[in-house]
Coordinates of N, CA and C in Angstrom, one line a residue:
X1 N 0.8 -1.0 -0.2 CA 0.2 0.0 0.1 C 1.1 1.3 0.0
X2 N 0.4 2.2 -0.6 CA 1.1 3.3 -0.6 C 1.2 4.2 1.0
X3 N 1.9 4.9 0.9 CA 1.8 5.7 2.4 C 1.4 7.0 2.1
X4 N -0.1 6.8 2.3 CA -1.0 8.1 2.2 C -1.7 8.6 3.4
X5 N -1.7 9.7 3.5 CA -2.4 10.0 4.9 C -3.8 10.0 4.7
X6 N -4.6 10.5 5.4 CA -6.1 10.5 5.0 C -6.5 11.4 4.3
X7 N -7.7 11.2 3.8 CA -8.0 11.9 2.6 C -9.1 13.2 3.1
X8 N -8.9 14.2 2.7 CA -9.9 15.5 3.2 C -10.5 15.9 2.0
X9 N -11.5 16.6 2.0 CA -12.3 17.3 1.1 C -12.9 16.4 -0.1
X10 N -12.5 17.0 -1.5 CA -13.0 16.1 -2.4 C -12.7 15.0 -2.7
X11 N -11.3 14.8 -2.4 CA -10.7 13.5 -2.5 C -11.6 12.4 -1.2
X12 N -11.8 12.8 -0.3 CA -12.8 12.0 0.9 C -13.8 11.5 0.2
X13 N -14.4 12.6 -0.1 CA -16.2 12.6 -0.6 C -16.1 11.5 -2.0
X14 N -14.8 11.5 -2.6 CA -15.0 10.5 -4.0 C -14.4 9.2 -3.6
X15 N -13.8 9.1 -2.3 CA -13.2 7.7 -1.8 C -14.4 7.1 -1.1
X16 N -15.0 8.1 -0.5 CA -16.4 7.5 0.4 C -17.4 7.1 -1.0
X17 N -17.7 7.7 -1.9 CA -18.7 7.2 -3.0 C -18.1 5.9 -3.2
X18 N -16.7 6.0 -3.9 CA -16.5 4.5 -4.2 C -16.5 3.1 -3.2
X19 N -16.1 3.4 -1.9 CA -16.5 2.8 -1.1 C -17.8 2.0 -0.9
X20 N -18.9 3.3 -0.6 CA -20.1 3.0 -0.6 C -21.0 1.8 -1.7
X21 N -20.3 2.0 -2.8 CA -20.4 1.2 -3.9 C -20.1 -0.4 -3.9
X22 N -19.3 -0.5 -3.1 CA -18.6 -2.0 -2.8 C -19.9 -2.7 -2.5
X23 N -20.0 -4.1 -3.3 CA -21.2 -4.8 -2.8 C -20.2 -5.8 -2.6
X24 N -20.5 -6.7 -1.1 CA -20.1 -8.1 -0.8 C -20.7 -9.1 -1.4
X25 N -21.8 -8.9 -2.0 CA -22.6 -9.7 -2.4 C -22.1 -10.3 -3.8
X26 N -21.6 -9.0 -4.4 CA -21.0 -9.2 -5.7 C -19.2 -10.0 -5.7
X27 N -18.6 -9.4 -4.5 CA -17.4 -9.9 -4.0 C -17.8 -11.6 -3.9
X28 N -18.5 -12.0 -3.3 CA -18.8 -13.5 -2.8 C -19.0 -14.3 -4.1
X29 N -19.8 -13.5 -4.9 CA -20.3 -14.0 -6.3 C -18.9 -14.4 -7.2
X30 N -17.6 -13.5 -7.0 CA -16.3 -13.5 -7.8 C -15.8 -14.5 -6.9
X31 N -15.8 -14.6 -5.9 CA -14.9 -15.2 -5.2 C -15.5 -17.2 -5.7
X32 N -16.8 -17.2 -5.8 CA -17.2 -18.6 -6.1 C -17.0 -18.8 -7.8
X33 N -17.2 -17.6 -8.3 CA -16.6 -17.9 -10.0 C -15.2 -18.4 -10.3
X34 N -14.2 -17.7 -9.2 CA -12.8 -18.2 -9.3 C -12.5 -19.2 -9.1
X35 N -13.3 -19.8 -7.8 CA -13.3 -21.2 -7.4 C -13.7 -22.1 -8.5
X36 N -14.7 -21.8 -9.1 CA -15.5 -22.8 -10.0 C -14.4 -22.7 -11.2
X37 N -13.9 -21.8 -11.7 CA -12.7 -22.0 -12.6 C -11.8 -22.6 -12.3
X38 N -11.1 -22.2 -11.5 CA -9.7 -23.2 -11.1 C -10.1 -24.4 -10.5
X39 N -11.3 -24.8 -9.8 CA -11.5 -25.7 -9.7 C -11.2 -26.2 -8.2
X40 N -10.7 -25.4 -7.1 CA -10.3 -25.3 -6.1 C -11.2 -24.0 -5.3
X41 N -11.3 -24.3 -3.8 CA -11.6 -23.3 -3.1 C -10.9 -22.1 -2.9
X42 N -11.6 -21.2 -2.8 CA -10.9 -19.5 -2.6 C -10.0 -19.3 -1.3
X43 N -9.1 -19.0 -1.3 CA -8.2 -18.9 -0.2 C -9.1 -18.2 1.0
X44 N -9.3 -18.6 2.0 CA -10.0 -18.7 3.4 C -9.2 -17.6 4.4
X45 N -8.0 -17.6 4.3 CA -7.0 -17.0 5.2 C -6.4 -15.5 4.8
X46 N -7.3 -15.3 3.9 CA -7.0 -13.7 3.5 C -8.3 -13.0 3.2
X47 N -8.1 -11.8 2.9 CA -9.5 -10.9 2.6 C -9.3 -10.9 0.8
X48 N -10.2 -10.7 0.1 CA -10.7 -10.9 -1.3 C -9.4 -10.0 -1.7
X49 N -9.0 -8.8 -1.3 CA -7.8 -7.9 -1.8 C -6.5 -8.6 -1.6
X50 N -6.1 -9.3 -0.4 CA -5.1 -9.9 -0.4 C -4.9 -11.0 -1.0
X51 N -6.0 -11.7 -1.2 CA -5.9 -13.0 -2.2 C -5.5 -12.8 -3.6
X52 N -6.3 -11.6 -4.1 CA -5.8 -11.1 -5.4 C -4.6 -10.2 -5.6
X53 N -4.0 -9.7 -4.7 CA -3.2 -8.4 -4.9 C -2.1 -9.0 -5.7
X54 N -1.1 -10.2 -5.6 CA 0.0 -10.4 -6.2 C -0.1 -10.8 -7.6
X55 N -1.6 -11.0 -8.1 CA -1.9 -11.3 -9.7 C -1.8 -12.5 -9.8
X56 N -1.1 -13.5 -9.0 CA -0.9 -15.0 -9.3 C -2.2 -15.8 -9.6
X57 N -3.4 -15.2 -8.5 CA -4.4 -16.5 -8.8 C -5.4 -15.6 -10.1
X58 N -5.2 -14.2 -10.3 CA -5.7 -13.6 -11.8 C -5.4 -14.3 -13.1
X59 N -3.9 -14.7 -12.7 CA -3.0 -14.8 -14.1 C -3.5 -16.7 -14.1
X60 N -3.7 -17.6 -13.0 CA -4.1 -18.7 -13.2 C -5.5 -18.8 -13.8
X61 N -6.2 -17.9 -13.2 CA -7.9 -17.8 -13.8 C -7.4 -17.6 -15.6
X62 N -6.7 -16.7 -16.0 CA -6.8 -16.4 -17.1 C -6.3 -17.4 -18.1
X63 N -5.5 -18.3 -17.5 CA -4.7 -19.5 -18.1 C -5.8 -20.4 -18.4
X64 N -6.9 -20.5 -17.5 CA -7.6 -21.5 -17.4 C -8.8 -21.3 -18.8
X65 N -9.2 -20.2 -18.6 CA -10.0 -19.3 -19.8 C -9.2 -19.3 -21.2
X66 N -8.0 -19.0 -21.0 CA -7.6 -18.8 -22.6 C -6.0 -19.6 -22.1
X67 N -6.1 -20.7 -22.5 CA -4.7 -21.6 -22.3 C -3.6 -20.6 -22.9
X68 N -2.6 -20.8 -22.1 CA -1.3 -20.2 -22.9 C -1.3 -18.7 -22.9
X69 N -2.3 -18.0 -22.5 CA -2.5 -16.8 -23.0 C -1.6 -15.9 -21.8
X70 N -0.9 -16.5 -20.8 CA -0.1 -15.9 -19.8 C 1.4 -16.8 -19.5
X71 N 2.2 -16.5 -20.3 CA 3.6 -17.4 -20.3 C 4.0 -17.3 -19.0
X72 N 4.3 -16.5 -18.5 CA 5.1 -16.3 -17.3 C 4.4 -15.7 -16.2
X73 N 4.4 -16.2 -15.0 CA 3.6 -15.6 -13.8 C 4.9 -15.3 -12.9
X74 N 5.0 -14.0 -12.3 CA 5.9 -13.7 -11.5 C 5.5 -14.1 -9.9
X75 N 6.4 -14.9 -9.2 CA 6.0 -15.5 -8.0 C 6.9 -14.4 -7.0
X76 N 7.5 -13.5 -7.6 CA 8.4 -12.7 -6.2 C 7.5 -11.5 -5.8
X77 N 7.9 -11.1 -4.5 CA 6.8 -10.0 -4.1 C 7.4 -8.9 -4.1
X78 N 8.4 -8.6 -5.0 CA 8.4 -7.2 -5.6 C 7.4 -6.6 -6.0
X79 N 7.3 -5.2 -5.9 CA 6.0 -4.4 -5.9 C 5.7 -4.4 -7.4
X80 N 6.7 -4.1 -8.4 CA 6.8 -4.2 -9.7 C 6.4 -5.4 -10.4
X81 N 6.9 -6.5 -9.8 CA 6.5 -7.8 -10.1 C 5.5 -8.3 -9.9
X82 N 4.7 -7.9 -8.9 CA 3.4 -8.0 -8.5 C 2.2 -7.2 -9.6
X83 N 2.6 -6.0 -9.7 CA 1.9 -5.3 -10.6 C 1.8 -5.9 -12.0
X84 N 3.3 -6.4 -12.3 CA 3.3 -7.0 -13.8 C 2.3 -8.1 -14.0
X85 N 2.0 -9.0 -13.0 CA 1.1 -10.1 -13.1 C -0.3 -9.4 -13.5
X86 N -0.5 -8.4 -12.6 CA -2.1 -7.9 -12.7 C -2.0 -7.3 -14.2
X87 N -1.2 -6.7 -14.7 CA -1.0 -5.9 -15.7 C -1.0 -7.3 -17.4
X88 N -0.5 -8.2 -16.8 CA -0.4 -9.5 -17.6 C -2.2 -10.2 -17.6
X89 N -2.6 -10.4 -16.6 CA -4.3 -10.6 -16.7 C -4.9 -9.4 -17.4
X90 N -4.7 -8.4 -17.4 CA -5.7 -7.2 -18.1 C -5.4 -7.3 -19.5
X91 N -4.2 -7.6 -19.8 CA -3.6 -7.5 -21.3 C -4.1 -8.8 -22.0
X92 N -4.1 -9.9 -21.5 CA -4.5 -10.9 -21.9 C -6.2 -11.0 -22.0
X93 N -6.9 -10.1 -21.2 CA -8.5 -10.0 -21.2 C -8.6 -9.2 -22.5
X94 N -8.0 -7.8 -22.8 CA -8.1 -7.0 -23.8 C -7.8 -7.9 -25.0
X95 N -6.6 -8.8 -25.1 CA -5.7 -9.2 -26.4 C -7.0 -10.7 -26.7
X96 N -6.9 -11.4 -25.9 CA -7.5 -12.7 -25.8 C -9.0 -12.7 -25.8
X97 N -9.5 -12.1 -25.1 CA -11.3 -11.8 -25.1 C -11.7 -10.8 -25.6
X98 N -11.1 -9.9 -26.2 CA -11.7 -8.8 -26.8 C -12.6 -7.6 -25.7
X99 N -11.8 -7.8 -24.5 CA -12.8 -6.8 -23.5 C -12.2 -5.4 -23.6
X100 N -13.2 -4.4 -23.8 CA -12.7 -3.0 -24.1 C -12.0 -2.7 -22.8
X101 N -10.8 -1.7 -22.9 CA -10.1 -1.1 -21.3 C -10.9 -0.5 -20.4
X102 N -12.0 -0.2 -21.1 CA -12.8 0.9 -20.2 C -13.5 0.2 -19.2
X103 N -13.6 -1.1 -19.4 CA -14.7 -2.5 -18.6 C -13.9 -3.1 -17.5
X104 N -12.5 -2.7 -17.8 CA -11.4 -3.5 -16.7 C -10.9 -2.3 -16.0
X105 N -10.2 -2.9 -14.7 CA -9.7 -1.9 -13.7 C -8.2 -1.4 -14.1
X106 N -7.4 -0.7 -13.5 CA -6.4 -0.2 -13.6 C -5.3 -1.1 -12.6
X107 N -4.2 -1.4 -12.9 CA -3.3 -2.5 -12.0 C -3.4 -1.6 -10.6
X108 N -3.5 -0.5 -10.6 CA -3.1 0.3 -9.1 C -4.5 0.0 -8.4
X109 N -5.6 0.2 -9.1 CA -6.6 -0.2 -8.3 C -6.8 -1.5 -7.3
X110 N -6.3 -2.5 -8.0 CA -6.0 -3.9 -7.0 C -4.6 -3.7 -6.2
X111 N -3.8 -3.2 -6.5 CA -2.2 -3.2 -5.5 C -2.8 -2.3 -4.6
X112 N -2.9 -1.2 -5.0 CA -3.3 -0.3 -3.4 C -4.7 -0.7 -2.6
X113 N -5.5 -0.9 -3.4 CA -6.8 -1.4 -3.0 C -7.8 -0.1 -3.0
X114 N -7.2 0.6 -3.8 CA -8.1 2.2 -3.7 C -9.8 1.8 -4.5
X115 N -9.4 1.1 -5.4 CA -10.8 0.9 -6.0 C -11.4 -0.3 -6.3
X116 N -11.7 -1.3 -5.2 CA -12.0 -2.4 -5.3 C -13.6 -2.6 -5.9
X117 N -14.1 -1.6 -6.0 CA -15.6 -2.0 -6.7 C -15.2 -2.1 -7.9
X118 N -14.3 -1.1 -8.7 CA -13.6 -1.5 -10.1 C -13.2 -2.7 -10.5
X119 N -12.8 -3.5 -9.3 CA -11.8 -4.7 -9.6 C -13.1 -6.0 -9.7
X120 N -14.0 -5.5 -8.9 CA -15.4 -6.8 -8.8 C -15.7 -6.5 -10.3
X121 N -16.0 -5.2 -10.9 CA -16.7 -5.0 -12.1 C -15.8 -5.7 -13.1
X122 N -14.5 -5.2 -13.3 CA -13.7 -6.0 -14.1 C -13.6 -7.5 -14.0
X123 N -13.8 -8.1 -13.0 CA -14.0 -9.2 -13.2 C -15.5 -10.0 -13.5
X124 N -16.2 -9.3 -13.4 CA -17.3 -9.5 -13.9 C -17.5 -9.4 -15.6
X125 N -16.7 -8.6 -16.0 CA -16.4 -8.1 -17.4 C -15.8 -9.3 -18.1
X126 N -14.9 -10.0 -17.3 CA -13.9 -11.1 -17.8 C -14.7 -12.1 -18.0
X127 N -15.4 -12.6 -16.9 CA -16.5 -13.4 -17.0 C -17.6 -13.7 -18.3
X128 N -18.1 -12.3 -18.5 CA -19.0 -12.1 -19.5 C -18.5 -12.3 -21.0
X129 N -17.4 -12.0 -21.2 CA -16.4 -12.0 -22.4 C -15.9 -13.6 -22.5
X130 N -15.5 -14.1 -21.2 CA -15.2 -15.3 -21.5 C -16.1 -16.7 -21.9
X131 N -17.2 -16.0 -21.3 CA -18.6 -17.0 -21.8 C -19.0 -16.9 -23.0
X132 N -18.7 -15.5 -23.4 CA -19.3 -15.7 -24.7 C -17.9 -16.6 -25.8
X133 N -16.9 -16.5 -25.4 CA -15.7 -17.4 -26.4 C -16.3 -19.1 -26.1
X134 N -16.6 -19.3 -24.6 CA -16.8 -20.9 -24.2 C -17.8 -20.8 -23.0
X135 N -19.0 -21.3 -23.7 CA -20.3 -21.3 -22.8 C -20.2 -22.4 -22.0
X136 N -19.4 -23.1 -22.1 CA -19.1 -24.2 -20.8 C -18.5 -23.6 -19.5
X137 N -17.7 -22.7 -19.5 CA -17.6 -21.7 -18.4 C -18.6 -21.5 -17.4
X138 N -18.1 -21.4 -16.4 CA -19.4 -21.1 -15.4 C -19.6 -19.1 -15.7
X139 N -20.7 -18.9 -15.0 CA -21.3 -17.8 -15.5 C -21.1 -17.0 -14.0
X140 N -21.1 -15.7 -14.2 CA -20.9 -14.4 -13.4 C -21.7 -13.4 -14.1
X141 N -22.8 -12.9 -13.3 CA -23.5 -11.9 -13.8 C -24.0 -12.4 -15.3
X142 N -24.9 -11.6 -15.9 CA -25.5 -11.9 -17.4 C -24.5 -12.0 -18.4
X143 N -25.2 -12.9 -19.1 CA -24.1 -12.8 -20.6 C -24.3 -11.9 -21.3
X144 N -23.4 -11.7 -22.4 CA -23.5 -10.2 -23.3 C -24.3 -10.8 -24.2
X145 N -24.7 -9.4 -24.6 CA -26.0 -9.6 -25.7 C -25.4 -10.2 -27.1
X146 N -26.4 -10.6 -27.8 CA -25.6 -10.9 -28.8 C -26.1 -9.9 -30.0
X147 N -25.5 -9.4 -31.1 CA -25.5 -8.3 -32.0 C -27.2 -9.2 -33.1
X148 N -27.8 -8.1 -33.0 CA -29.3 -8.2 -33.9 C -29.4 -7.2 -35.1
X149 N -28.5 -7.5 -35.7 CA -28.9 -6.7 -37.0 C -29.5 -6.7 -38.0
X150 N -30.5 -5.6 -38.6 CA -31.4 -5.5 -39.2 C -31.2 -5.1 -40.5
X151 N -31.7 -5.5 -41.4 CA -31.4 -5.1 -42.6 C -32.9 -5.0 -43.4
X152 N -33.5 -3.5 -43.7 CA -34.6 -3.2 -44.4 C -34.2 -3.1 -45.8
X153 N -35.7 -3.4 -46.5 CA -35.3 -3.2 -48.0 C -36.0 -1.7 -48.4
X154 N -35.5 -1.1 -49.7 CA -35.9 0.2 -49.8 C -37.2 0.8 -49.2
X155 N -38.4 -0.4 -49.9 CA -39.7 0.1 -49.5 C -40.2 0.4 -48.6
X156 N -39.6 -0.5 -47.3 CA -39.7 -0.5 -46.0 C -39.4 0.8 -45.6
X157 N -37.9 1.4 -45.8 CA -37.3 2.5 -45.3 C -37.9 3.7 -45.9
X158 N -38.6 3.5 -47.1 CA -39.4 4.7 -47.7 C -40.4 5.2 -46.7
X159 N -41.3 3.8 -46.5 CA -42.3 3.9 -45.4 C -42.1 4.8 -44.3
X160 N -40.7 4.6 -43.8 CA -40.6 5.6 -42.6 C -40.4 6.7 -42.7
X161 N -40.2 7.4 -43.7 CA -39.9 8.7 -44.0 C -41.2 9.5 -44.2
X162 N -42.0 8.8 -44.7 CA -43.6 9.3 -44.2 C -44.2 9.8 -43.5
X163 N -43.7 9.3 -42.3 CA -44.2 9.3 -41.0 C -43.8 10.2 -40.2
X164 N -44.8 11.1 -39.7 CA -44.3 12.3 -38.7 C -44.1 11.9 -37.5
X165 N -42.9 12.1 -36.7 CA -43.1 11.5 -35.3 C -43.8 12.6 -34.2
X166 N -43.9 12.0 -33.0 CA -44.6 12.4 -32.1 C -43.7 13.7 -31.5
X167 N -42.8 13.7 -31.7 CA -41.8 15.0 -31.2 C -42.2 16.4 -32.2
X168 N -42.6 16.1 -33.3 CA -42.9 17.2 -34.1 C -44.3 17.6 -33.8
X169 N -44.8 17.0 -32.8 CA -46.3 17.7 -32.7 C -47.2 17.5 -33.8
X170 N -48.5 18.4 -34.1 CA -49.3 18.3 -35.0 C -50.6 17.8 -34.3
X171 N -51.5 17.3 -35.1 CA -52.9 17.4 -34.5 C -53.1 16.3 -33.8
X172 N -52.5 15.2 -34.0 CA -52.8 14.1 -32.7 C -51.8 14.2 -31.3
X173 N -50.7 15.1 -31.5 CA -49.6 14.8 -30.7 C -49.5 16.0 -29.4
X174 N -48.8 16.2 -28.9 CA -48.6 17.6 -28.1 C -48.2 18.7 -28.9
X175 N -49.0 19.9 -28.7 CA -48.6 21.2 -29.3 C -49.0 22.5 -28.3
X176 N -48.8 23.4 -28.7 CA -48.9 24.6 -28.1 C -50.4 25.4 -28.5
X177 N -51.2 24.8 -28.9 CA -52.7 25.6 -29.4 C -53.2 25.8 -28.1
X178 N -53.8 27.0 -28.1 CA -54.6 27.5 -27.0 C -53.8 27.7 -25.8
X179 N -52.5 27.6 -25.7 CA -51.8 28.1 -24.5 C -51.4 29.8 -24.6
X180 N -51.7 30.2 -23.5 CA -51.2 31.6 -23.2 C -50.5 32.0 -21.8
X181 N -49.6 32.5 -21.6 CA -48.6 32.9 -20.5 C -48.3 34.0 -20.4
X182 N -48.8 34.7 -19.8 CA -48.4 36.0 -19.4 C -48.9 37.1 -20.2
X183 N -48.7 38.4 -20.3 CA -49.4 39.3 -21.2 C -48.5 39.3 -22.6
X184 N -49.8 39.4 -23.7 CA -49.0 39.6 -25.0 C -47.9 40.3 -25.3
X185 N -47.5 40.0 -26.4 CA -46.1 41.1 -26.4 C -46.5 42.4 -27.3
X186 N -46.2 43.4 -26.7 CA -46.7 45.2 -27.4 C -45.7 45.0 -28.5
X187 N -46.1 45.2 -29.6 CA -45.4 45.9 -30.8 C -45.6 47.4 -31.3

């Protein structure tokens, strides 16, 4: 953890909002999902943050989802090696599963434990995209929706151009007819 003093002002407010969004039920669901992926119980001797902090558990999860996606897992306790493991996990998620970076967490969020809410959301994103690739994997949250492209012929598209939308007003929709407010303008 970084040696930071207590937060004050806007920083404290933002940190409180982040902490208030943390969902213990989702944490348990993530633990269960990790256990199901690895086929072994989640470590009980540490907190969720402590168990994931060194990144080795995350790398093992990613190697089960996408075999061989992480070639080298660092077992060192040095800070940059620990953060490198987390970065391997995030990079594999983007490259092998196609997860947008905006849906994942930042390495420092996990390492310092400053935004564990985002870590939970990132794990649910990994689970969603992993299920898209392999439906046999355990689920965590809803699956991704499938693309539903529609192709209309020219006649159908032309029919749509002749319809006046309700936002435009008209005799059937809302209009300002009969509305008066205040005095009339004197010209």
